[in-house]
Tab-separated table of N, CA and C in Angstrom:
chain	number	residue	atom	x	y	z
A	21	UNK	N	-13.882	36.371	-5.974
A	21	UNK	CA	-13.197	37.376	-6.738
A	21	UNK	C	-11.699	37.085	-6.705
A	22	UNK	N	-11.181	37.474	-7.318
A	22	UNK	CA	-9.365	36.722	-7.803
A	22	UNK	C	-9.010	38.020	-8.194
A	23	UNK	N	-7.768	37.876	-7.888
A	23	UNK	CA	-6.983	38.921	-8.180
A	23	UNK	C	-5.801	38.859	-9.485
A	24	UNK	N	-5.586	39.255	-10.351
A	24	UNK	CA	-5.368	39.159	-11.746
A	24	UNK	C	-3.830	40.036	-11.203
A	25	UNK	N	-2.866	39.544	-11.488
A	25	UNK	CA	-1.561	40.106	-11.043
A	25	UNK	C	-1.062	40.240	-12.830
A	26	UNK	N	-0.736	41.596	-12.945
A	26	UNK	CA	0.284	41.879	-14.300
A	26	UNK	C	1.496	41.750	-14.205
A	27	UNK	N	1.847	41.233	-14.895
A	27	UNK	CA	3.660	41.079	-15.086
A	27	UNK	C	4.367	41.596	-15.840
A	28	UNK	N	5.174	42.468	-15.561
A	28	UNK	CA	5.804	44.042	-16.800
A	28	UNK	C	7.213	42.826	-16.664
A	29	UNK	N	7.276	42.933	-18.045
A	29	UNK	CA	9.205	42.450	-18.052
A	29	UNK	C	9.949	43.395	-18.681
A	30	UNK	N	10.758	43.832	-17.722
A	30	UNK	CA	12.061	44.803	-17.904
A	30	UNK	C	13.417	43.790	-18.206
A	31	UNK	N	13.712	44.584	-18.874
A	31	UNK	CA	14.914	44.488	-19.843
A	31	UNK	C	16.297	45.548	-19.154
A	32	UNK	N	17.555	44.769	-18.969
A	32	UNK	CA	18.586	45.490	-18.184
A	32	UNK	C	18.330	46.650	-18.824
A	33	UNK	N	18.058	47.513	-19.993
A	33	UNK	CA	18.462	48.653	-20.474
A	33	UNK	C	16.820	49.660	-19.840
A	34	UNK	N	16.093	48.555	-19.618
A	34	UNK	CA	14.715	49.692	-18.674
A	34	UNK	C	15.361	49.794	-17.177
A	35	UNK	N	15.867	49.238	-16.887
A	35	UNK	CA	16.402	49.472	-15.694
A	35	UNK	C	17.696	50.741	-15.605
A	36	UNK	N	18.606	50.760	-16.808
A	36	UNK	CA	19.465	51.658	-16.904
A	36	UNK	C	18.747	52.892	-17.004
A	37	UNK	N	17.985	53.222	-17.861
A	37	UNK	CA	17.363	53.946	-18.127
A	37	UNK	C	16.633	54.974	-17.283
A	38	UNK	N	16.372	53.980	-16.443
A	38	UNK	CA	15.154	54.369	-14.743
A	38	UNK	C	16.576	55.215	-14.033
A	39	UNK	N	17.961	54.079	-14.186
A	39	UNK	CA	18.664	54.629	-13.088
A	39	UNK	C	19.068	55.964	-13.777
A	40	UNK	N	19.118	56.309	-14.695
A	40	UNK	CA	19.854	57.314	-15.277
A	40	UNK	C	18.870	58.691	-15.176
A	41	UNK	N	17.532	58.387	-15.758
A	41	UNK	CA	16.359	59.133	-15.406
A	41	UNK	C	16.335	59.912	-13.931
A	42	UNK	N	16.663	58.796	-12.789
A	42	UNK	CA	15.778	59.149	-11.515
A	42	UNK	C	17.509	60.076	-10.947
A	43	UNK	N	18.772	60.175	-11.412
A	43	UNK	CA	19.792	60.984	-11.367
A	43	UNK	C	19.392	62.274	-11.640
A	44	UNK	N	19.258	62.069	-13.055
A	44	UNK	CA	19.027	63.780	-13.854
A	44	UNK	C	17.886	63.783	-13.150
A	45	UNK	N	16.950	63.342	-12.719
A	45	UNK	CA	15.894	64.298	-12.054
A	45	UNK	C	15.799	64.509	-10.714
A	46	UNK	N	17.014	64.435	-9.985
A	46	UNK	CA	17.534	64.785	-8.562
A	46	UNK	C	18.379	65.714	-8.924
A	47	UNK	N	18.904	66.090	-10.053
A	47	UNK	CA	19.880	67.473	-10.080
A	47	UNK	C	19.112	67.986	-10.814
A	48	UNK	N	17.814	68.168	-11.308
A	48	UNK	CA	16.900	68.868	-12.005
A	48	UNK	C	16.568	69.714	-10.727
A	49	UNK	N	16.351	68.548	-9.986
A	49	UNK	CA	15.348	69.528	-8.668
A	49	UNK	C	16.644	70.324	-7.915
A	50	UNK	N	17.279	69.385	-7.763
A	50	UNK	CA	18.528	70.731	-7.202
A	50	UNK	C	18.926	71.828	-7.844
A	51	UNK	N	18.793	71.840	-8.595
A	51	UNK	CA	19.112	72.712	-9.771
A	51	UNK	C	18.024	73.974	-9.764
A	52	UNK	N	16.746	73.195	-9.087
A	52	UNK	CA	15.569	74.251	-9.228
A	52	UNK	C	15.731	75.036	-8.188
A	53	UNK	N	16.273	74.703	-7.057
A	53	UNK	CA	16.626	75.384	-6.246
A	53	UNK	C	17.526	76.683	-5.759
A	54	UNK	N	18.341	76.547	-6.963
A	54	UNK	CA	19.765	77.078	-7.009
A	54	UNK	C	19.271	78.641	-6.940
A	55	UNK	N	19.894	79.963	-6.650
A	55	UNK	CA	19.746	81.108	-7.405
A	55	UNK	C	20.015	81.282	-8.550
A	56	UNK	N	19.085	82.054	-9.576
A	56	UNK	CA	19.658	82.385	-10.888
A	56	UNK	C	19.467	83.537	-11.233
A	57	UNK	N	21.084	84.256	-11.892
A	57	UNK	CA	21.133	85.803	-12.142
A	57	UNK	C	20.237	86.321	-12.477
A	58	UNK	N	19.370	85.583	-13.774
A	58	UNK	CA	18.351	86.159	-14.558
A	58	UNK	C	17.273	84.733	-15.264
A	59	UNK	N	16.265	85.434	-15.823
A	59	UNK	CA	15.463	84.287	-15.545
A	59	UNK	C	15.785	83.281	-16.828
A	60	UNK	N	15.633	81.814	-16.876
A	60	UNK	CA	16.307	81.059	-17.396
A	60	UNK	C	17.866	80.712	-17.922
A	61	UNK	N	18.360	81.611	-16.591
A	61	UNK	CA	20.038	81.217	-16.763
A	61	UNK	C	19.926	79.925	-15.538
A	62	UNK	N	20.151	78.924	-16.123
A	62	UNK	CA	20.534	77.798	-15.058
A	62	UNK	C	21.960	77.027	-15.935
A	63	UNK	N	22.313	76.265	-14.815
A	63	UNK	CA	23.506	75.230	-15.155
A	63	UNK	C	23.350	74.015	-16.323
A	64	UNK	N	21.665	73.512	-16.293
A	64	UNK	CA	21.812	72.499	-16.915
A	64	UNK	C	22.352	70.908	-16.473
A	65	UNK	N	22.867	71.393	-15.189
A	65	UNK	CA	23.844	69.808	-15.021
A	65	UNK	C	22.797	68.858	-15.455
A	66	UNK	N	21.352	68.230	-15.236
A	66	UNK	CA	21.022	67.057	-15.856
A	66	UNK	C	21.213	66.407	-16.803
A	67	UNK	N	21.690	67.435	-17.955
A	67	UNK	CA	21.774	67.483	-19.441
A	67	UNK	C	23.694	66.712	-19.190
A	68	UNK	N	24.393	66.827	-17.919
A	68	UNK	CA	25.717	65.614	-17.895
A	68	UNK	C	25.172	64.226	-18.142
A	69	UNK	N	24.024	64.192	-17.542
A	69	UNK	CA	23.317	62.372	-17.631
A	69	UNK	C	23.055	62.008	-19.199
A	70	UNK	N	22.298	63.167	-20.011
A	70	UNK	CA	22.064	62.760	-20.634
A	70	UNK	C	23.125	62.099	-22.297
A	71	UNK	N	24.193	63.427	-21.536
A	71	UNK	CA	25.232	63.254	-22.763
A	71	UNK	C	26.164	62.127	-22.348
A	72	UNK	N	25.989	61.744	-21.113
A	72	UNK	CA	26.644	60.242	-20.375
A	72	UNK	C	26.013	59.485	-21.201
A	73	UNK	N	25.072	59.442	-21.039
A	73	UNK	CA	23.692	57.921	-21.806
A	73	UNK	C	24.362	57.934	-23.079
A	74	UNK	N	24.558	59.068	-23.937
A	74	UNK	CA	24.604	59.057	-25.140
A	74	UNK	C	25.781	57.869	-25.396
A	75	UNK	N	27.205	58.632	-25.072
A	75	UNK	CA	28.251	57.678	-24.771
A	75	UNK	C	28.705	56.575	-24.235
A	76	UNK	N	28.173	56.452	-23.246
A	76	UNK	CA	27.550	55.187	-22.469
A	76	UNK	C	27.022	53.863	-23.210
A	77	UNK	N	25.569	54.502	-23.961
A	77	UNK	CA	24.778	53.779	-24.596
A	77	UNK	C	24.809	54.076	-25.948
A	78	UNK	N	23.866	54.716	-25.939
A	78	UNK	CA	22.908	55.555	-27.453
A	78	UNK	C	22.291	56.454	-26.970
A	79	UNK	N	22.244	56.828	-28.786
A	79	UNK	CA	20.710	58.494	-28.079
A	79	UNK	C	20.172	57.850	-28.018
A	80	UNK	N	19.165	56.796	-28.223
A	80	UNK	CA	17.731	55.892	-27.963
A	80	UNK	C	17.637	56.587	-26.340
A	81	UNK	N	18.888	56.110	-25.874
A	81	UNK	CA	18.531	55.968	-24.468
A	81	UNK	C	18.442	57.343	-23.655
A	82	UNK	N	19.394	58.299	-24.388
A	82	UNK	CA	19.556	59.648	-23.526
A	82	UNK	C	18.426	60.616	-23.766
A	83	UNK	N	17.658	60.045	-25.183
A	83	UNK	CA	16.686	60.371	-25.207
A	83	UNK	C	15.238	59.967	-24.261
A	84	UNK	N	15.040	59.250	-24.155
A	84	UNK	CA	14.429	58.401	-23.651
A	84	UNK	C	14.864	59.705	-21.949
A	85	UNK	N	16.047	59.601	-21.279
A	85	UNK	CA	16.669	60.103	-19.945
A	85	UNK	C	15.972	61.318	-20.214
A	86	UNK	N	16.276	61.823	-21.352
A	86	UNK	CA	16.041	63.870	-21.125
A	86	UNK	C	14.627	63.726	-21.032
A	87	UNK	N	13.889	62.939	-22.299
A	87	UNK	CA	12.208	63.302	-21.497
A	87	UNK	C	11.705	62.928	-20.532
A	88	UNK	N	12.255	61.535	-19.769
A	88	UNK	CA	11.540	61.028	-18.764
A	88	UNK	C	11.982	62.253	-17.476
A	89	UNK	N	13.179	62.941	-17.996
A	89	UNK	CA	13.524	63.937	-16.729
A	89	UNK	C	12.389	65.351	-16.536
A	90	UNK	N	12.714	65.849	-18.342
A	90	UNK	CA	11.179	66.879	-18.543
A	90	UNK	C	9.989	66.506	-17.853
A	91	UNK	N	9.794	65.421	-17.986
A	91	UNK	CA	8.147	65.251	-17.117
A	91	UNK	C	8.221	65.339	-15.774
A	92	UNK	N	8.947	64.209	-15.532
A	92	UNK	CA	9.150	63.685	-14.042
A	92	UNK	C	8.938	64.706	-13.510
A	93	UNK	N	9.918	66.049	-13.818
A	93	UNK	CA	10.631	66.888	-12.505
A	93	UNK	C	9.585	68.173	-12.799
A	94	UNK	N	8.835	68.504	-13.899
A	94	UNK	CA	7.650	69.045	-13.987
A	94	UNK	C	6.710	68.886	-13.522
A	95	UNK	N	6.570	67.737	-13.051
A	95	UNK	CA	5.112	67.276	-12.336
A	95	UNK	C	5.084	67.134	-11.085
A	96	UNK	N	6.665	66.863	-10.401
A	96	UNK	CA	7.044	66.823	-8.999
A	96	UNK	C	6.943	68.354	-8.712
A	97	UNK	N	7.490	69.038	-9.110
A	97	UNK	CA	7.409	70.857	-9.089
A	97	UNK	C	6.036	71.255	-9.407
A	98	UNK	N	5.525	70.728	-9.435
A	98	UNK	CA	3.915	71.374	-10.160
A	98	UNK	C	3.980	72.036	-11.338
A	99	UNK	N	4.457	72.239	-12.658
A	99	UNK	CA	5.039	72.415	-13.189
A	99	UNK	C	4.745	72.164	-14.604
A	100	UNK	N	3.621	70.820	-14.913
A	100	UNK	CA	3.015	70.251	-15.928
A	100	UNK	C	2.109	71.337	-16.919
A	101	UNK	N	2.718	70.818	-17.792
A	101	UNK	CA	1.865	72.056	-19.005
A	101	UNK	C	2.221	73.282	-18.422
A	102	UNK	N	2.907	74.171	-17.676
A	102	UNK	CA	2.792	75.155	-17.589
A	102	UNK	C	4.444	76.297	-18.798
A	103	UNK	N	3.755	77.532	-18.826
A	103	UNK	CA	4.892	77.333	-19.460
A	103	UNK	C	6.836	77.398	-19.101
A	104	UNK	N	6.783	77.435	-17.972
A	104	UNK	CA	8.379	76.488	-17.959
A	104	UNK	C	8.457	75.052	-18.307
A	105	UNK	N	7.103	74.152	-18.272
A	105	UNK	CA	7.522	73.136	-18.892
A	105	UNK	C	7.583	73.052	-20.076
A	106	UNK	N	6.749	74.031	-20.291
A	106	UNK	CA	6.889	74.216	-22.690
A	106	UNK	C	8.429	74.455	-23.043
A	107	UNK	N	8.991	75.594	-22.018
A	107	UNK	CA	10.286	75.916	-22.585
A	107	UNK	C	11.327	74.843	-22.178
A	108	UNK	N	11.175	74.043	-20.746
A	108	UNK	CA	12.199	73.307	-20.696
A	108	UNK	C	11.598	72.015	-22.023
A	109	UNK	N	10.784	71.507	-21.844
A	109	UNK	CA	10.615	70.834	-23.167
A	109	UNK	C	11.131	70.765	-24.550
A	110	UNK	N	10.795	72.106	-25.125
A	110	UNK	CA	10.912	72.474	-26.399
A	110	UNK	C	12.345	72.867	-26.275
A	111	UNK	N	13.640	73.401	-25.458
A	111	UNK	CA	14.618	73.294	-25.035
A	111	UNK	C	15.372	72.129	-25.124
A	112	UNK	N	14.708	71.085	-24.552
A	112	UNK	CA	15.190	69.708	-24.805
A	112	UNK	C	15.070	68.704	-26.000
A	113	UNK	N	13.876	69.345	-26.669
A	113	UNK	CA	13.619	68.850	-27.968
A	113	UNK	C	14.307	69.280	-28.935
A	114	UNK	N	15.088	70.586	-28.910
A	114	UNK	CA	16.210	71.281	-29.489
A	114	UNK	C	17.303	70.682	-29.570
A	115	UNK	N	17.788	70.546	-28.643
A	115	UNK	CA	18.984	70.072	-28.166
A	115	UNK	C	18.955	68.700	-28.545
A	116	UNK	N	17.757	67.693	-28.059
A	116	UNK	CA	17.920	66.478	-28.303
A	116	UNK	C	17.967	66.262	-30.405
A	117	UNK	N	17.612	67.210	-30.893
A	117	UNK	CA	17.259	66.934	-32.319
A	117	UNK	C	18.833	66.867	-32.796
A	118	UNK	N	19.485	67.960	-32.008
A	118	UNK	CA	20.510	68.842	-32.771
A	118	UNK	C	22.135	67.683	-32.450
A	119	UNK	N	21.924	66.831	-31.123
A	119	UNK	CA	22.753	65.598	-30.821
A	119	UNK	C	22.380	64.518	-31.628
A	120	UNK	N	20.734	64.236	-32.279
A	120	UNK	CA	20.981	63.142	-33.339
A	120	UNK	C	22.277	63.144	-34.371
A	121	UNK	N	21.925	64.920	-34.856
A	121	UNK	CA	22.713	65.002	-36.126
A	121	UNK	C	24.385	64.938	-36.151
A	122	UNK	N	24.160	65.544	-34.667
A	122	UNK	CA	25.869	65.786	-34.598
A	122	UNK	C	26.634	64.625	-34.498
A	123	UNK	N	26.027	63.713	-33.511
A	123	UNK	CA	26.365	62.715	-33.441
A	123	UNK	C	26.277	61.824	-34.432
A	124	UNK	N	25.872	61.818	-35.633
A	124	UNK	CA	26.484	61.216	-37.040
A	124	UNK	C	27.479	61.545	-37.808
A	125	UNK	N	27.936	62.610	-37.351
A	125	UNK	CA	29.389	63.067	-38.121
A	125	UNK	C	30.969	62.145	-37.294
A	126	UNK	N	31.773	62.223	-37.626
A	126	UNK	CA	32.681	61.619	-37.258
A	126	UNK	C	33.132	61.927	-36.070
A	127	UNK	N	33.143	61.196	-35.165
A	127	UNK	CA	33.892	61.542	-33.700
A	127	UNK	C	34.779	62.349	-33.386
A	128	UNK	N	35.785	61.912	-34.436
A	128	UNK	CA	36.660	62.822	-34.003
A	128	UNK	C	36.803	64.535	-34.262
A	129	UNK	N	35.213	64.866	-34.649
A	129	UNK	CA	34.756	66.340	-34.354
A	129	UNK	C	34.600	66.665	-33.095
A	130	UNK	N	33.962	66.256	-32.637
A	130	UNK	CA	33.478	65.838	-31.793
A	130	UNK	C	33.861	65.293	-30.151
A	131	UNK	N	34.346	65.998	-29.443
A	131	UNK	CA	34.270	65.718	-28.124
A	131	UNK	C	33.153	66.176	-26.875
A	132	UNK	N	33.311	65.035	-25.744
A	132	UNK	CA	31.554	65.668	-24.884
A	132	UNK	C	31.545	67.327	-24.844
A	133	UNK	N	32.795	67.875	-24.428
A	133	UNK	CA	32.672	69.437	-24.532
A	133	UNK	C	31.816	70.053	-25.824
A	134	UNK	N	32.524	69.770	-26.948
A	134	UNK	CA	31.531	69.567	-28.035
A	134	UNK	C	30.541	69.584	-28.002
A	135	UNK	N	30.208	68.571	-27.863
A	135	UNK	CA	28.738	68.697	-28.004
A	135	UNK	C	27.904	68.929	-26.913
A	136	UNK	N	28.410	69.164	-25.804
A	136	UNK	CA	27.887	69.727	-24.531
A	136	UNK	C	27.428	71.176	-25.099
A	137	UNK	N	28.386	72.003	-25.748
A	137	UNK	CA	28.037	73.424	-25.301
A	137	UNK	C	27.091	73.228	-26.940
A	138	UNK	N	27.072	72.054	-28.294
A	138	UNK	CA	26.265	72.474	-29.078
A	138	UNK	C	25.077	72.306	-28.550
A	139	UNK	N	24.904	71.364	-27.640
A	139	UNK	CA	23.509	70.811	-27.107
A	139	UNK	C	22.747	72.317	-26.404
A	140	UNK	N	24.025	72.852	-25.545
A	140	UNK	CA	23.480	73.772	-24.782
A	140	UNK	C	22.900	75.250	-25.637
A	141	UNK	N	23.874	75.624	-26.695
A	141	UNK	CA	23.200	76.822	-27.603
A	141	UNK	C	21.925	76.349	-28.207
A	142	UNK	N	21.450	74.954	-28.544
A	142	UNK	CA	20.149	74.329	-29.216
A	142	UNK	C	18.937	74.903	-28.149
A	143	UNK	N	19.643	74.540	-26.897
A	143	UNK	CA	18.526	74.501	-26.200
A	143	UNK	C	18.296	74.998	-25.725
A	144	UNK	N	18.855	76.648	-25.479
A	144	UNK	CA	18.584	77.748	-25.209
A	144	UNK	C	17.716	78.451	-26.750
A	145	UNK	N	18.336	78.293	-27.538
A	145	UNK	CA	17.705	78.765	-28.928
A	145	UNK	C	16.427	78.168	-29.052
A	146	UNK	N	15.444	77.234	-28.468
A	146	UNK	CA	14.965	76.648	-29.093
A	146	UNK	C	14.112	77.444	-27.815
A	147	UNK	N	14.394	77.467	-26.530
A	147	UNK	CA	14.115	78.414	-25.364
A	147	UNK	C	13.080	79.665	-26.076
A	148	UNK	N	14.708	80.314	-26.851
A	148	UNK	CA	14.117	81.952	-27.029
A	148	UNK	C	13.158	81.905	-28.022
A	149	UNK	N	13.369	80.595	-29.036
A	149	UNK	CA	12.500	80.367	-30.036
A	149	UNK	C	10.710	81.022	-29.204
A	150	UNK	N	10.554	79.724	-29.006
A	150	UNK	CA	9.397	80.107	-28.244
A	150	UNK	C	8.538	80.862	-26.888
A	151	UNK	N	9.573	81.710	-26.689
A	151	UNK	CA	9.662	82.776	-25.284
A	151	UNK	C	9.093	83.882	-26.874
A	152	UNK	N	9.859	84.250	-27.914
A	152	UNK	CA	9.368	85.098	-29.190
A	152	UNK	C	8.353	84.668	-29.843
A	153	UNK	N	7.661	83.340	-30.024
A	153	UNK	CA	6.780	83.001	-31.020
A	153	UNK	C	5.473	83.108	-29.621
A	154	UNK	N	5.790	82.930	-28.601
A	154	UNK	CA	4.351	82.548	-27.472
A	154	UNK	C	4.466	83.711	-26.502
A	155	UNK	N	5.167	83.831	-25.789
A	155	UNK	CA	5.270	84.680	-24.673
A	155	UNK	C	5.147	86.538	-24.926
A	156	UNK	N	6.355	86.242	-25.212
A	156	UNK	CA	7.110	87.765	-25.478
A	156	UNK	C	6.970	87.987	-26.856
A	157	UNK	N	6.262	88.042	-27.944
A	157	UNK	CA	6.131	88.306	-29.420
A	157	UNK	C	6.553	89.515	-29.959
A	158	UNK	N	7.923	90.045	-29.267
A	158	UNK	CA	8.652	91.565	-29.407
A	158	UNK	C	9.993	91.256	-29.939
A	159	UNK	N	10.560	91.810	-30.891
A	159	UNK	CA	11.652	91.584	-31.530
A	159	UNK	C	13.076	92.534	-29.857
A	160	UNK	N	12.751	92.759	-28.756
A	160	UNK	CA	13.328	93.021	-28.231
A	160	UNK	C	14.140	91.662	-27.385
A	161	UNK	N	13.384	90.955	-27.508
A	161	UNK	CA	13.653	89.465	-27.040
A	161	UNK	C	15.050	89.374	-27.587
A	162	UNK	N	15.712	89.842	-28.954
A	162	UNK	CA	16.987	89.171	-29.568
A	162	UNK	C	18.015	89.869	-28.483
A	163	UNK	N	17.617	91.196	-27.860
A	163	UNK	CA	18.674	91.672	-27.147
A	163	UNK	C	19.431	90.518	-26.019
A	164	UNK	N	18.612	89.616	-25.505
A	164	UNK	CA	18.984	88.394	-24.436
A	164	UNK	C	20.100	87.661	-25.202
A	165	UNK	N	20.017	87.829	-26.308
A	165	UNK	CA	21.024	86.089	-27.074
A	165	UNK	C	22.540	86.405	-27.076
A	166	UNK	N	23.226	87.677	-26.920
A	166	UNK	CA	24.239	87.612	-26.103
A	166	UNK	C	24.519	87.256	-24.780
A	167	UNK	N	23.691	87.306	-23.454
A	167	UNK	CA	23.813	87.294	-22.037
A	167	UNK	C	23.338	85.228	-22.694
A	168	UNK	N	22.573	84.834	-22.650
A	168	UNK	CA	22.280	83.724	-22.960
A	168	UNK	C	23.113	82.823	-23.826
A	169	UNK	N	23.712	83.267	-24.797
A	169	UNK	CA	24.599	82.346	-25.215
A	169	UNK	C	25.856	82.591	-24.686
A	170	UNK	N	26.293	83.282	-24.009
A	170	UNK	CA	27.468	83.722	-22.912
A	170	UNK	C	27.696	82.518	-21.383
A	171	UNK	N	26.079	82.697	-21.353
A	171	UNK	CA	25.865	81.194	-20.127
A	171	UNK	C	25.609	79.696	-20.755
A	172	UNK	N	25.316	79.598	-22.131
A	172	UNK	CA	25.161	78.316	-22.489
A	172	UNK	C	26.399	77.816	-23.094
A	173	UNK	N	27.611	78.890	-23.541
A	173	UNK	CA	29.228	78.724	-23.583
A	173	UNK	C	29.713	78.132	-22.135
A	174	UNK	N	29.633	79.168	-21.217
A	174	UNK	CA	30.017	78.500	-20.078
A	174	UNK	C	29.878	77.494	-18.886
A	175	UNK	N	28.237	77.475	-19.084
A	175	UNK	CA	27.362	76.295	-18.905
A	175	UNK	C	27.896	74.685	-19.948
A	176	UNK	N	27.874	75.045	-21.133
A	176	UNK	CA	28.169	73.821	-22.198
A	176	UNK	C	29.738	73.217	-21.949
A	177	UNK	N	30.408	74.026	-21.455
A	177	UNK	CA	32.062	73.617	-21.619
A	177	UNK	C	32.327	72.853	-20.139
A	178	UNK	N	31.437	73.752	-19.197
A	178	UNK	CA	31.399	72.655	-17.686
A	178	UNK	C	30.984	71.716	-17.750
A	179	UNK	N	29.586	71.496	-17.977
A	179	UNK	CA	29.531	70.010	-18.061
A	179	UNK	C	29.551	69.411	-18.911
A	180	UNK	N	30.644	69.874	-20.321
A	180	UNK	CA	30.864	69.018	-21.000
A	180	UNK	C	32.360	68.174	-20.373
A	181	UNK	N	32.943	68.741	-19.705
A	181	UNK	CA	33.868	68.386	-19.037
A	181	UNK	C	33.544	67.320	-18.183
A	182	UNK	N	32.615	67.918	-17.036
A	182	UNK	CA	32.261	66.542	-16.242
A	182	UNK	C	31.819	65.837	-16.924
A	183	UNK	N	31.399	65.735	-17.995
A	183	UNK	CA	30.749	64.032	-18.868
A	183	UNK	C	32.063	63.881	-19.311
A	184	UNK	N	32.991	64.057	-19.732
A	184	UNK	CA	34.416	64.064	-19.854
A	184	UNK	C	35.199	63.055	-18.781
A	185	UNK	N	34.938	63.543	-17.515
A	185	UNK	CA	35.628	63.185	-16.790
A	185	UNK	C	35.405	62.145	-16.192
A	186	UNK	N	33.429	62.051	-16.064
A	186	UNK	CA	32.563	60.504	-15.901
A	186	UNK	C	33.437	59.532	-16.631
A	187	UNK	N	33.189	60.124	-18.014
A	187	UNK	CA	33.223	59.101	-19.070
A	187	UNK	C	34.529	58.459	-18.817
A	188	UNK	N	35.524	59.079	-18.822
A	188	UNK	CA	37.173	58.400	-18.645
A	188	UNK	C	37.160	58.003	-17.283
A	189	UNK	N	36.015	58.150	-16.435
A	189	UNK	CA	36.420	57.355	-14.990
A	189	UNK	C	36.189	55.811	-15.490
A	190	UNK	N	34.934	55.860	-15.980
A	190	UNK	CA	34.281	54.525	-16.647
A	190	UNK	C	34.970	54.431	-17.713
A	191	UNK	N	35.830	54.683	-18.109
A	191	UNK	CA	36.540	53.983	-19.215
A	191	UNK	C	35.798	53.797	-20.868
A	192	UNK	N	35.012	55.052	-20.707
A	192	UNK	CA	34.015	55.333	-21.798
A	192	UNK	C	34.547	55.787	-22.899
A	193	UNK	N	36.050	56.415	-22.202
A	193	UNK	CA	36.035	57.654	-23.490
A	193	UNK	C	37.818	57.088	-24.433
């Protein structure tokens, strides 16, 4: 009997990718830890990696970072299919749709703050989207989108800053 050895060839940008991934999903989990005022007010910091990648690289790649983080840190938490992973998902699928577009307009709209806090209203909206279409199917749900977009303002402008501040350490920006 012989043993049949596979050979995966990675490419420097699967390797970036891994490193950037296995970041955001060490401040995912820290993050899970944190206290939060109310339920789905968190910081977001993973979502700094991903708007790093963007600038850094491409969306190819930050895309690629935000889902491999959705799973990863869902499945390490036990967490798979359940629904915080629908909302952080569909959250990230928001957000990630809403940085294709933005990010085709001219830069100089555009700074990480920018699009930090647009990323962050997407992906809370895309949150309440389906907290109203699955969960909670009560038009009382709209009362949250002040307290919620109040934390995804102040959430979006922090770490749009620290990707700000990454970025000009690395000479990104």
């Amino acid at each position: 009997m012989t043993r049949s050895i596979i050979k995966i060839k990675t490419t420097l940008l699967d390797h970036q990718i891994a490193q950037l991934s296995a970041i955001a999903i060490g401040l995912s989990l820290i993050e899970s830890v944190l206290p939060s005022p109310m339920p789905g007010v968190k910081p977001g910091i993973a979502n700094i990696i991903t708007l790093y990648a963007i600038y850094r690289f491409n969306f190819k790649t930050a895309m690629w970072v935000s889902i491999l983080r959705v799973f990863a840190t869902s499945l390490i938490l036990g967490q798979f299919l359940s629904p915080t992973f629908m909302l952080s998902l569909t959250g990230s699928m928001l957000s990630l749709l809403t940085l294709y577009f933005v990010i085709k307009l001219p830069s100089k709209f555009f700074s990480p703050v920018g699009l930090s806090v647009l990323s962050s209203f997407a992906h809370i909206a895309g949150q309440l989207m389906l907290v109203r279409l699955w969960l909670i199917p009560h038009a009382s749900i709209y009362y949250l989108i002040p307290i919620y977009s109040a934390a995804a303002l102040l959430f979006g402008c922090i770490n749009g800053w620290i990707t700000y501040q990454l970025l000009k350490q690395h000479n990104s920006i």
